[in-house]
PDB file of N, CA and C in Angstrom:
ATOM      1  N   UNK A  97       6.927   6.282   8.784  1.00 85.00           N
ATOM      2  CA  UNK A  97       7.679   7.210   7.970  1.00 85.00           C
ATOM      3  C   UNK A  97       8.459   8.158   8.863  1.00 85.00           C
ATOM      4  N   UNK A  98       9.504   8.669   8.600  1.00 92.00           N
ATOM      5  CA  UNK A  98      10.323   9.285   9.528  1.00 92.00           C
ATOM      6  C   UNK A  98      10.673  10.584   8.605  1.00 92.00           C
ATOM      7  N   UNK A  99      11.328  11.848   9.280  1.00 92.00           N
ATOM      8  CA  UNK A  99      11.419  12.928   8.758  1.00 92.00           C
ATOM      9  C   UNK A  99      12.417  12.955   7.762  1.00 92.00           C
ATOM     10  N   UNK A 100      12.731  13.501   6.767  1.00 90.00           N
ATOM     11  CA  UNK A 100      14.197  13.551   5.969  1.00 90.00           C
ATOM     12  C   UNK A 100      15.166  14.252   6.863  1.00 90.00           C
ATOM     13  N   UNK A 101      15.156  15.209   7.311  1.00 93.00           N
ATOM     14  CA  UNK A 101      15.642  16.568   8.085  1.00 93.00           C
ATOM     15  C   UNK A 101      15.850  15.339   9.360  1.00 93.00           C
ATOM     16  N   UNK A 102      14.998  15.327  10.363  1.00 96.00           N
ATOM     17  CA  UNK A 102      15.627  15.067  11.912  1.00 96.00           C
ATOM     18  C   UNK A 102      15.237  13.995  12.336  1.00 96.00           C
ATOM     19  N   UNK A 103      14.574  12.813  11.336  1.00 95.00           N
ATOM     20  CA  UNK A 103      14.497  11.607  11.582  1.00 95.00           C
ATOM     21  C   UNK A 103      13.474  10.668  12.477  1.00 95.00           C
ATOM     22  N   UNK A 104      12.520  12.517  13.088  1.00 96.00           N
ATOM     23  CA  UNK A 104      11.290  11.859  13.815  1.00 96.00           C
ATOM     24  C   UNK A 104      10.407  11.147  12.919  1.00 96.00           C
ATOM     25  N   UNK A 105       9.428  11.141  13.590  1.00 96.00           N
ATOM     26  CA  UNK A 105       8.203  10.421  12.971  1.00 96.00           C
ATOM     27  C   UNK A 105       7.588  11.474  12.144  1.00 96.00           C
ATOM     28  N   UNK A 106       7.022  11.045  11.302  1.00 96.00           N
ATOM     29  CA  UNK A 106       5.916  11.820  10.691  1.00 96.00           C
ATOM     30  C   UNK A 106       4.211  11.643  11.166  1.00 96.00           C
ATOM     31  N   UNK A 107       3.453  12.214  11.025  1.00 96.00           N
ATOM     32  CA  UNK A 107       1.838  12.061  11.356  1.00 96.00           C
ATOM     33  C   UNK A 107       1.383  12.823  10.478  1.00 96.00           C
ATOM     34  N   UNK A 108      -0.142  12.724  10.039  1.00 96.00           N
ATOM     35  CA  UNK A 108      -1.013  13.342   9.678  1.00 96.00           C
ATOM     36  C   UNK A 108      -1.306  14.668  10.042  1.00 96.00           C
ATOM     37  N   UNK A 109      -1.572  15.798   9.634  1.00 95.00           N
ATOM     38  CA  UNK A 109      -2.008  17.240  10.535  1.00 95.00           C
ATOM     39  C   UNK A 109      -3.255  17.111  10.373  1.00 95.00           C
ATOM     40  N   UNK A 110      -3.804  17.816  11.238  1.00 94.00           N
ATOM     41  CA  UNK A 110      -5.335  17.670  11.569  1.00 94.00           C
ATOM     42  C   UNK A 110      -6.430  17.446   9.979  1.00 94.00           C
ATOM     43  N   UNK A 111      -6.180  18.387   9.089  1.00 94.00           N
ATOM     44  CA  UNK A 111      -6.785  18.026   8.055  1.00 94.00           C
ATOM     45  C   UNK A 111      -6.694  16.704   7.168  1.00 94.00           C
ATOM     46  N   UNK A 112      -5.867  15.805   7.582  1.00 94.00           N
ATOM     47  CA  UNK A 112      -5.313  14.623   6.694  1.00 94.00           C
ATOM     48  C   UNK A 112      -4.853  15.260   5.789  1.00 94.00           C
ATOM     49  N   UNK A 113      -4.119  16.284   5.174  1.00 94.00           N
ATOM     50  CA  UNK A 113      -3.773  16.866   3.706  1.00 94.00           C
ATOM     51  C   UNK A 113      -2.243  16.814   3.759  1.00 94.00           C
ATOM     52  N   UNK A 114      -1.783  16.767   4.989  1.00 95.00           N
ATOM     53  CA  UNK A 114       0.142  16.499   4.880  1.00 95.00           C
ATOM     54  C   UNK A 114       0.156  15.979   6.191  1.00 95.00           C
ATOM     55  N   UNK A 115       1.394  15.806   5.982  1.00 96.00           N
ATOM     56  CA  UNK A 115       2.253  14.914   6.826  1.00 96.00           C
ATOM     57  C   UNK A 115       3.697  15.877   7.284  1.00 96.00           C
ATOM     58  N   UNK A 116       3.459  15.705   8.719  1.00 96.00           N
ATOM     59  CA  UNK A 116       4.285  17.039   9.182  1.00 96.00           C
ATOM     60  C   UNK A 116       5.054  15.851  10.542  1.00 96.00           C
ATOM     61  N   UNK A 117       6.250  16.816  10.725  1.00 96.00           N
ATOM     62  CA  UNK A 117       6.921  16.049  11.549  1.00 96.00           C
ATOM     63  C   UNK A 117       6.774  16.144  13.028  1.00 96.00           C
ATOM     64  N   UNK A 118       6.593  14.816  13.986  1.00 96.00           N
ATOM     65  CA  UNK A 118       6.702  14.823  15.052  1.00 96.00           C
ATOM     66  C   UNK A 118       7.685  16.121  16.342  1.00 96.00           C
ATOM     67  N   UNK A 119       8.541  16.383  15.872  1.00 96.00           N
ATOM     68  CA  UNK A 119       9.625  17.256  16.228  1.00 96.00           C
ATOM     69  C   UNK A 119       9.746  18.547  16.171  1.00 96.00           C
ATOM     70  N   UNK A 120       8.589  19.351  17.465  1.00 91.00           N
ATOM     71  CA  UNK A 120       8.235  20.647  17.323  1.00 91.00           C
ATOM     72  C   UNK A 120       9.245  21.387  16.584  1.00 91.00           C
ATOM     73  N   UNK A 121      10.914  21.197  17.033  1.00 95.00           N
ATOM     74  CA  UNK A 121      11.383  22.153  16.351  1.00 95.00           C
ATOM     75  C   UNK A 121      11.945  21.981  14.809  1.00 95.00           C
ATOM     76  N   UNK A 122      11.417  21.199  14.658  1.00 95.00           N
ATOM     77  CA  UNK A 122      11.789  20.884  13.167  1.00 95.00           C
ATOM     78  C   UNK A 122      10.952  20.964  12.607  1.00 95.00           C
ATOM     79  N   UNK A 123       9.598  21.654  12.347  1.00 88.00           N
ATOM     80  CA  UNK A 123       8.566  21.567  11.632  1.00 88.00           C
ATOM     81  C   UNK A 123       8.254  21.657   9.962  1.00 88.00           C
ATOM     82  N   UNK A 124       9.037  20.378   9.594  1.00 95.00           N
ATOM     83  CA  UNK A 124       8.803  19.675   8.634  1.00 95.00           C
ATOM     84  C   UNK A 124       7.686  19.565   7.666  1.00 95.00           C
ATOM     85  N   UNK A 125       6.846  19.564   6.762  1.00 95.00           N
ATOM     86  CA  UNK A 125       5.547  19.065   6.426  1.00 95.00           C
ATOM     87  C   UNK A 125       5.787  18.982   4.984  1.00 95.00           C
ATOM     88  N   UNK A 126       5.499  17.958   4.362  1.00 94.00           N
ATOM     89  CA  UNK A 126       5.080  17.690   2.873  1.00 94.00           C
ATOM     90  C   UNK A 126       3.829  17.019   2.879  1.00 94.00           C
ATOM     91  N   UNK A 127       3.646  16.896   1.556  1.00 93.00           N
ATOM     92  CA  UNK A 127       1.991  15.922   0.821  1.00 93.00           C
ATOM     93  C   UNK A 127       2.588  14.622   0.895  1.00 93.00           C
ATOM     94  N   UNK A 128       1.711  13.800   0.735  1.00 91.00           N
ATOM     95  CA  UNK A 128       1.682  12.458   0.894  1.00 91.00           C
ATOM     96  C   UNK A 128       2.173  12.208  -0.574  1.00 91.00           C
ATOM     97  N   UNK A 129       1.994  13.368  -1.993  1.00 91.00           N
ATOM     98  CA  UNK A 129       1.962  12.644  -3.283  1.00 91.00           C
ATOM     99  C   UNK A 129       3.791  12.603  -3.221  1.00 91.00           C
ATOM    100  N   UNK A 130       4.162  13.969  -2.530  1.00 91.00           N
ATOM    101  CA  UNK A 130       5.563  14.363  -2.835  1.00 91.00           C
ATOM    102  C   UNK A 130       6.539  13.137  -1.624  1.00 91.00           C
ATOM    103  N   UNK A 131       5.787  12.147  -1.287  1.00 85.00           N
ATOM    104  CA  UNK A 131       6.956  11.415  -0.499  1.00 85.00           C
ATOM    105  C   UNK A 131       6.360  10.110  -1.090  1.00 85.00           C
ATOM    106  N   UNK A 132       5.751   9.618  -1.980  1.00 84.00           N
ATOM    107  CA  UNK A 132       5.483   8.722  -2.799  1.00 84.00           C
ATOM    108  C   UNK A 132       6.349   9.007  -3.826  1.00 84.00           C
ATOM    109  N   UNK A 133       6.836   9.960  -4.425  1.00 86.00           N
ATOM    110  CA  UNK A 133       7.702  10.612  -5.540  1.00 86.00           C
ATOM    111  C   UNK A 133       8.938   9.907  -5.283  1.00 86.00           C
ATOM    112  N   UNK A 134       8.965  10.304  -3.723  1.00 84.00           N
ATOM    113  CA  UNK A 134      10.659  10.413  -3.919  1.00 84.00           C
ATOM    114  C   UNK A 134      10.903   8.732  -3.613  1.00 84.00           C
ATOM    115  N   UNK A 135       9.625   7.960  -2.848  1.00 82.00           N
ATOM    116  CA  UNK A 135      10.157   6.320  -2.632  1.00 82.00           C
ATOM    117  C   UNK A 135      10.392   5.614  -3.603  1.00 82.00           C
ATOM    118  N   UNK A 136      10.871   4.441  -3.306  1.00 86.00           N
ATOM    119  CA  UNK A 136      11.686   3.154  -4.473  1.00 86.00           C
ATOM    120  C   UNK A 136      10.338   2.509  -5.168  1.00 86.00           C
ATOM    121  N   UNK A 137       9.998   2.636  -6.151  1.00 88.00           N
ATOM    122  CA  UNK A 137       8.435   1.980  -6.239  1.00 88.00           C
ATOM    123  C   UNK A 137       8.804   0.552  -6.828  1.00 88.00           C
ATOM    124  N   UNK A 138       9.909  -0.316  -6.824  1.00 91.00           N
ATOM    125  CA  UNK A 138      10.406  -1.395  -7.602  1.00 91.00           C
ATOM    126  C   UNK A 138       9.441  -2.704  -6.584  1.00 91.00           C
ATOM    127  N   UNK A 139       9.346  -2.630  -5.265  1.00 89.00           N
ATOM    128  CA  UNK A 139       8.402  -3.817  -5.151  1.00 89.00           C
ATOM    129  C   UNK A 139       7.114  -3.427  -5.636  1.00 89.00           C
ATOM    130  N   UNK A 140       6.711  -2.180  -5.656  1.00 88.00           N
ATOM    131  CA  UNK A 140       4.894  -1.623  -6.109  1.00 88.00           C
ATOM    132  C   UNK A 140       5.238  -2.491  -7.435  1.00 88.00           C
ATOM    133  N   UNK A 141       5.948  -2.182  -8.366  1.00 90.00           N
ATOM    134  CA  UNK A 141       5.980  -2.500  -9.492  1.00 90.00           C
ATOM    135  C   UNK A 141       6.212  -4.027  -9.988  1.00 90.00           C
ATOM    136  N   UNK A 142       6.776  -4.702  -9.032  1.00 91.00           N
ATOM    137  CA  UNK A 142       6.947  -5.987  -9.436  1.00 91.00           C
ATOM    138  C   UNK A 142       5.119  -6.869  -8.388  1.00 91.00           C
ATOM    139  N   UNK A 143       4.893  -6.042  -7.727  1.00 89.00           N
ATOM    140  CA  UNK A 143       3.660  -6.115  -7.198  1.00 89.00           C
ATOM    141  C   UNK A 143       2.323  -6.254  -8.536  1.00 89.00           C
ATOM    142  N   UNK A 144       2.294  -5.063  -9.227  1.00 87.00           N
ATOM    143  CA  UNK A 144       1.674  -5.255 -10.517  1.00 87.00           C
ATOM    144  C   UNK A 144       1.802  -6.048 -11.264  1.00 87.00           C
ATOM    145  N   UNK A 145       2.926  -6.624 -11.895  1.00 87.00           N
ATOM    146  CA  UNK A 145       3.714  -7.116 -13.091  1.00 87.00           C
ATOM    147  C   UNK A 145       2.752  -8.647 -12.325  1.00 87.00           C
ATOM    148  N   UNK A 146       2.608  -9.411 -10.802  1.00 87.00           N
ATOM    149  CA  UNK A 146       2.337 -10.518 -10.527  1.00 87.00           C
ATOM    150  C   UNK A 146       0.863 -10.344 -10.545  1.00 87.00           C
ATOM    151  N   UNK A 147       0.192  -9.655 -10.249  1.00 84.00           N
ATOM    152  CA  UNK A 147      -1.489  -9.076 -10.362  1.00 84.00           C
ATOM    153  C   UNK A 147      -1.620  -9.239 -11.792  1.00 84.00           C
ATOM    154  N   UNK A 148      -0.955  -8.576 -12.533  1.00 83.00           N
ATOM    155  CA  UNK A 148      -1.327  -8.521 -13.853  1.00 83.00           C
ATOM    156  C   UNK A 148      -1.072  -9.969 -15.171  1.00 83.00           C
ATOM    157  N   UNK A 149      -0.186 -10.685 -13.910  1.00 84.00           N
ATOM    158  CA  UNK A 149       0.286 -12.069 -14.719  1.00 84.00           C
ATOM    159  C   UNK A 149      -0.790 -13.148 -14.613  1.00 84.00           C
ATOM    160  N   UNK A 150      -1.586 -12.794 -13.025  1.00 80.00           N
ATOM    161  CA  UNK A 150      -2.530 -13.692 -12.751  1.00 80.00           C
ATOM    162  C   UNK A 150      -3.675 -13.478 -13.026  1.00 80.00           C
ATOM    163  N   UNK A 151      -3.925 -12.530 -14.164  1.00 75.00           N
ATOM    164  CA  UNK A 151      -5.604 -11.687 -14.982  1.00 75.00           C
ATOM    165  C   UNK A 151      -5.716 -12.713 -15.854  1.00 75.00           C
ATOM    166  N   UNK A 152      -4.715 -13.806 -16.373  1.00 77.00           N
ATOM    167  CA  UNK A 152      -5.089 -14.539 -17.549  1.00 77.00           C
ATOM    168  C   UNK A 152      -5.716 -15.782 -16.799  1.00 77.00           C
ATOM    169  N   UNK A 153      -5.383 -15.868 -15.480  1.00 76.00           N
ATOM    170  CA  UNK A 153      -5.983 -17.421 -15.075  1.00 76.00           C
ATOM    171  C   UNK A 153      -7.416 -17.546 -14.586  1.00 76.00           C
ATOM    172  N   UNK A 154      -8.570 -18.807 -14.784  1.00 80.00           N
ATOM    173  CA  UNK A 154     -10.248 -18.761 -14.777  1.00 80.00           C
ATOM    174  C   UNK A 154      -9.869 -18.993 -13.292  1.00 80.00           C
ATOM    175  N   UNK A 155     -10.941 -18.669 -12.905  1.00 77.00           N
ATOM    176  CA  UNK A 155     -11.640 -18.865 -11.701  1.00 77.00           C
ATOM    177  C   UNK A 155     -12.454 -20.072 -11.819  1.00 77.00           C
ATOM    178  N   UNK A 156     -12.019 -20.967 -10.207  1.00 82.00           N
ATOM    179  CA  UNK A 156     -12.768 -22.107 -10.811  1.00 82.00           C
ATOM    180  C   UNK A 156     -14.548 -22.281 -10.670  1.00 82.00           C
ATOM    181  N   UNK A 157     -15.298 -23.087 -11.017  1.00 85.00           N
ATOM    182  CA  UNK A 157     -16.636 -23.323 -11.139  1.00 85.00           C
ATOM    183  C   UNK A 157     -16.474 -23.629  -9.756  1.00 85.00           C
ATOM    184  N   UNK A 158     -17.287 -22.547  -8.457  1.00 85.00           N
ATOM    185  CA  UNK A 158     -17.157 -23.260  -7.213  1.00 85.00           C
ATOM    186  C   UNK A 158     -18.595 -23.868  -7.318  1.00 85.00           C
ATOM    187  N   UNK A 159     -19.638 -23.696  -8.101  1.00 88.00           N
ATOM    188  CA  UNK A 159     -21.023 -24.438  -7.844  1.00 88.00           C
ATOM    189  C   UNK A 159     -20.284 -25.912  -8.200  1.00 88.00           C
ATOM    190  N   UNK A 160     -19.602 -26.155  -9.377  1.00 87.00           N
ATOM    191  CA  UNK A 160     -19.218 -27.552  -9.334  1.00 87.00           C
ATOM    192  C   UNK A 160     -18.243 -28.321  -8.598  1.00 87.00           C
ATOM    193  N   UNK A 161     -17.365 -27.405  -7.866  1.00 86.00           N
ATOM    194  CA  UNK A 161     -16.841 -27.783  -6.833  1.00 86.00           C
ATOM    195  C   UNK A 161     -17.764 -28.479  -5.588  1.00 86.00           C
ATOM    196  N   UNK A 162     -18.307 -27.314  -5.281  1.00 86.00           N
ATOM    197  CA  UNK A 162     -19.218 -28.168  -3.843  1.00 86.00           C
ATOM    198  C   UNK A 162     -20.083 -29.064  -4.474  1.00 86.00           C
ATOM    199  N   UNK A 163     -20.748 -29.167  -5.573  1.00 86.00           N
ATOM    200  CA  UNK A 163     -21.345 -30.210  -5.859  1.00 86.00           C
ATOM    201  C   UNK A 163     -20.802 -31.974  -5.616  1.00 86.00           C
ATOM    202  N   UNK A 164     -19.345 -31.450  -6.332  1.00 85.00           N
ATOM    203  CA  UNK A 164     -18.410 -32.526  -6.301  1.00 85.00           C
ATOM    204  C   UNK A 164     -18.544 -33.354  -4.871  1.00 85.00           C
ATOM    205  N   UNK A 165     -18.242 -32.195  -3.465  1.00 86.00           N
ATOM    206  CA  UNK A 165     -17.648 -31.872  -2.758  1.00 86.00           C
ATOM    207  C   UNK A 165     -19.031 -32.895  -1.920  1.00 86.00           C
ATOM    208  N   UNK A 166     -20.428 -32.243  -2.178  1.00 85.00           N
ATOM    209  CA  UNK A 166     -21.274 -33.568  -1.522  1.00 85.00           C
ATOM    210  C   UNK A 166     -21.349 -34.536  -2.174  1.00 85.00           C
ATOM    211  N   UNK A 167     -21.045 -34.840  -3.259  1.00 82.00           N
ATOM    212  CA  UNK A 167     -21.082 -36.554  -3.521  1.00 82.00           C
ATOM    213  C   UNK A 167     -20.446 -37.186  -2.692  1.00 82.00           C
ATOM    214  N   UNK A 168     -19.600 -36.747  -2.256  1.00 75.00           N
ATOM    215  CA  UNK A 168     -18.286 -37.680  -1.718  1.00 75.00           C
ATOM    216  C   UNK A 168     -18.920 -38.083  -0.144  1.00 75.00           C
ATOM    217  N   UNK A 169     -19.910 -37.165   0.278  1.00 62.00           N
ATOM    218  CA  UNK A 169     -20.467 -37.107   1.767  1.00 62.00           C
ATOM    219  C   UNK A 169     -21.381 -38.245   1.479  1.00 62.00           C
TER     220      UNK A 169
END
């Protein structure tokens, strides 16, 4: 993640509670919720939409799988 302002890096501050910028003189800092706000969430979301398409499909019987699986041995 890089700064809005001067384009350094961002890091964690000692508490993990924000994210402050690499670039002493630019001392930058927001929350982690407020730079989730402002990102594109369209792959998160098409991320769900495929998670949530694949809730209707079974899981297969793996006991009858390997069963299968030593006959053949």
């Amino acid at each position: 993640l890089r700064c809005p302002k001067c384009h350094h890096k961002l890091k964690w501050n000692r508490n993990y509670t924000a994210l402050e910028c690499t670039n002493s003189q630019c001392a930058f800092q927001t929350s982690p919720m407020n730079l989730r706000r402002q990102m594109d969430m369209q792959y998160e979301e098409m991320e769900i939409k495929l998670i949530t398409s694949l809730s209707n499909l079974k899981m297969p019987n793996l006991t009858k799988v390997e069963q299968e699986l030593t006959k053949l041995n």
